[in-house]
XYZ file of C-alpha atoms in Angstrom:
208
model
C 256.343 -0.534 118.254
C 253.188 1.557 117.739
C 252.711 5.318 117.908
C 250.092 5.058 120.660
C 252.560 3.603 123.152
C 254.882 6.620 122.952
C 252.427 9.461 122.570
C 251.999 9.870 126.351
C 255.436 11.394 126.830
C 255.208 14.725 128.673
C 256.002 17.525 126.152
C 257.256 19.947 128.805
C 259.975 17.765 130.318
C 263.574 18.850 130.538
C 265.610 17.668 127.570
C 268.510 15.248 127.984
C 271.259 15.678 125.425
C 272.141 12.748 123.199
C 275.805 12.902 124.210
C 275.159 12.666 127.936
C 272.488 10.004 127.543
C 274.627 7.767 125.349
C 277.774 8.278 127.422
C 276.323 8.011 130.940
C 273.441 5.562 130.509
C 274.580 3.090 127.847
C 275.597 0.438 130.380
C 272.196 -0.111 132.001
C 268.674 -0.258 130.669
C 267.071 0.426 134.093
C 269.207 3.389 135.058
C 267.216 6.241 136.647
C 268.005 9.920 136.802
C 267.981 10.852 140.511
C 266.700 14.201 141.637
C 268.565 15.585 144.616
C 266.474 16.519 147.622
C 268.514 19.719 147.891
C 267.542 20.901 144.430
C 265.703 24.166 144.204
C 261.933 23.740 143.825
C 261.827 26.894 141.749
C 262.759 25.045 138.567
C 259.995 22.509 139.156
C 257.461 25.235 139.875
C 258.543 27.192 136.813
C 258.194 24.028 134.750
C 254.595 23.638 135.841
C 253.789 27.345 135.480
C 255.153 27.550 131.944
C 252.887 24.785 130.679
C 249.936 25.873 128.591
C 247.030 23.865 127.250
C 248.760 23.623 123.871
C 251.911 22.283 125.533
C 249.941 19.601 127.347
C 248.136 18.491 124.212
C 251.019 18.943 121.787
C 254.166 16.989 121.088
C 257.735 18.262 121.147
C 260.119 17.866 118.241
C 262.226 15.085 119.794
C 259.256 12.815 120.448
C 257.840 13.570 117.023
C 261.196 12.751 115.450
C 261.369 9.476 117.391
C 257.874 8.473 116.306
C 258.672 9.242 112.677
C 261.831 7.166 112.881
C 259.930 4.302 114.506
C 257.313 4.423 111.769
C 259.970 4.340 109.066
C 261.761 1.468 110.788
C 258.506 -0.422 111.224
C 257.676 0.023 107.540
C 261.106 -1.270 106.539
C 260.669 -4.259 108.810
C 257.280 -4.961 107.294
C 258.811 -4.753 103.845
C 261.769 -6.814 105.023
C 264.175 -4.141 103.900
C 267.639 -3.873 105.337
C 268.105 -1.161 107.963
C 271.453 0.650 108.109
C 273.284 0.481 111.426
C 273.358 4.276 111.610
C 269.563 4.375 111.604
C 269.412 1.682 114.270
C 271.917 3.567 116.406
C 269.912 6.767 116.003
C 266.731 4.910 116.906
C 268.308 3.386 120.000
C 269.702 6.746 120.989
C 266.331 8.445 120.666
C 264.598 5.630 122.557
C 267.146 5.838 125.351
C 266.823 9.604 125.468
C 263.037 9.405 125.653
C 263.163 6.789 128.419
C 265.545 8.972 130.393
C 263.245 11.935 129.969
C 260.268 9.884 131.142
C 262.260 8.808 134.187
C 263.250 12.409 134.815
C 259.590 13.402 134.586
C 258.738 10.789 137.181
C 261.450 12.039 139.534
C 260.386 15.643 139.034
C 256.778 14.706 139.756
C 257.818 12.805 142.884
C 259.961 15.752 143.959
C 257.108 18.198 143.418
C 254.690 15.906 145.248
C 257.051 15.600 148.190
C 257.487 19.368 148.298
C 253.727 19.864 148.185
C 253.227 17.370 151.014
C 255.927 19.034 153.116
C 254.497 22.494 152.458
C 251.018 21.264 153.307
C 252.283 19.684 156.534
C 254.124 22.881 157.483
C 251.131 25.088 156.716
C 248.848 22.727 158.615
C 251.194 22.776 161.605
C 251.285 26.582 161.580
C 247.518 26.712 161.208
C 246.998 24.339 164.128
C 249.439 26.383 166.217
C 247.611 29.608 165.360
C 244.298 27.937 166.125
C 245.618 26.817 169.512
C 246.773 30.384 170.230
C 243.374 31.752 169.243
C 241.615 29.259 171.508
C 243.999 30.120 174.344
C 243.389 33.859 173.902
C 239.656 33.209 173.742
C 239.766 31.339 177.047
C 241.758 34.193 178.593
C 239.196 36.728 177.358
C 236.353 34.607 178.695
C 238.014 34.380 182.112
C 238.642 38.124 182.156
C 235.040 38.735 181.147
C 233.797 36.530 183.972
C 236.007 38.379 186.460
C 234.707 41.737 185.207
C 231.118 40.521 185.473
C 231.698 39.359 189.041
C 233.230 42.719 189.960
C 230.300 44.525 188.354
C 227.814 42.408 190.309
C 229.653 43.126 193.556
C 229.733 46.833 192.746
C 226.009 46.891 191.967
C 225.261 45.024 195.197
C 227.431 47.455 197.175
C 225.695 50.446 195.598
C 222.285 48.986 196.419
C 223.365 48.397 200.025
C 224.731 51.933 200.345
C 221.580 53.373 198.808
C 219.347 51.341 201.125
C 221.308 52.406 204.213
C 221.304 56.045 203.106
C 217.553 56.021 202.470
C 216.962 54.371 205.827
C 219.086 56.997 207.585
C 217.327 59.861 205.794
C 213.911 58.444 206.696
C 214.924 58.188 210.358
C 216.214 61.769 210.359
C 213.033 62.964 208.653
C 210.837 61.195 211.210
C 212.854 62.730 214.050
C 212.551 66.229 212.591
C 208.824 65.754 212.081
C 208.417 64.696 215.719
C 210.449 67.655 216.930
C 208.312 70.024 214.878
C 205.134 68.466 216.219
C 206.405 68.686 219.806
C 207.370 72.315 219.293
C 203.962 73.104 217.815
C 202.247 71.401 220.772
C 204.182 73.446 223.362
C 203.631 76.805 221.712
C 199.859 77.211 222.595
C 200.544 76.318 226.243
C 203.120 79.072 226.574
C 200.819 81.621 224.945
C 197.993 80.722 227.321
C 200.269 81.118 230.327
C 201.440 84.513 229.120
C 197.845 85.561 228.522
C 196.803 84.607 232.043
C 199.744 86.477 233.528
C 198.890 89.569 231.513
C 195.226 89.419 232.574
C 196.203 89.093 236.207
C 198.490 92.125 235.980
C 195.773 94.234 234.380
C 193.303 93.282 237.088
C 195.711 94.367 239.829
C 196.288 97.722 238.191
C 192.516 98.321 237.903
C 191.955 97.779 241.610
């Protein structure tokens, strides 16, 4: 087993104790660590937030210890040296523990992905609902604006009609007054002439 094949293990994964891994998972090589759908996403988010660039590029002590043990075992195999059973048990235990951690990483990633998809779907649904409300309110405002414009046009038309009728009435009254003044001015000289003739006639009678 080479070092390159195990170097991809995520350094920020949750650790699985050797006791629980050997006691619970020793009966099956394909056993997975399920992640409950009711688990709090806060731990997953905190796991992602606590990762730094050094954590992503580095290697934790358990993986480093496993790689060292694999290298030692590989060297002994190359040299055809005998390997104590305790070392083999430790190697198997570390391999099992690392596999369980990788499986846990996968489940955590799937859990986080599912949460992200659900959050995205919820946010998208809320956004679409808000957009529909905005469009509805916009249509209402447009209808109200059209109604106001129609009322304004009717009001302007009514004012123009009232103004036209008022001007027409004032012009008619003005023409009537002008005619009355002209008629009065035309009758005034006739009356004065009649009075003058009467006065002349009276004076003539008194002189005789």
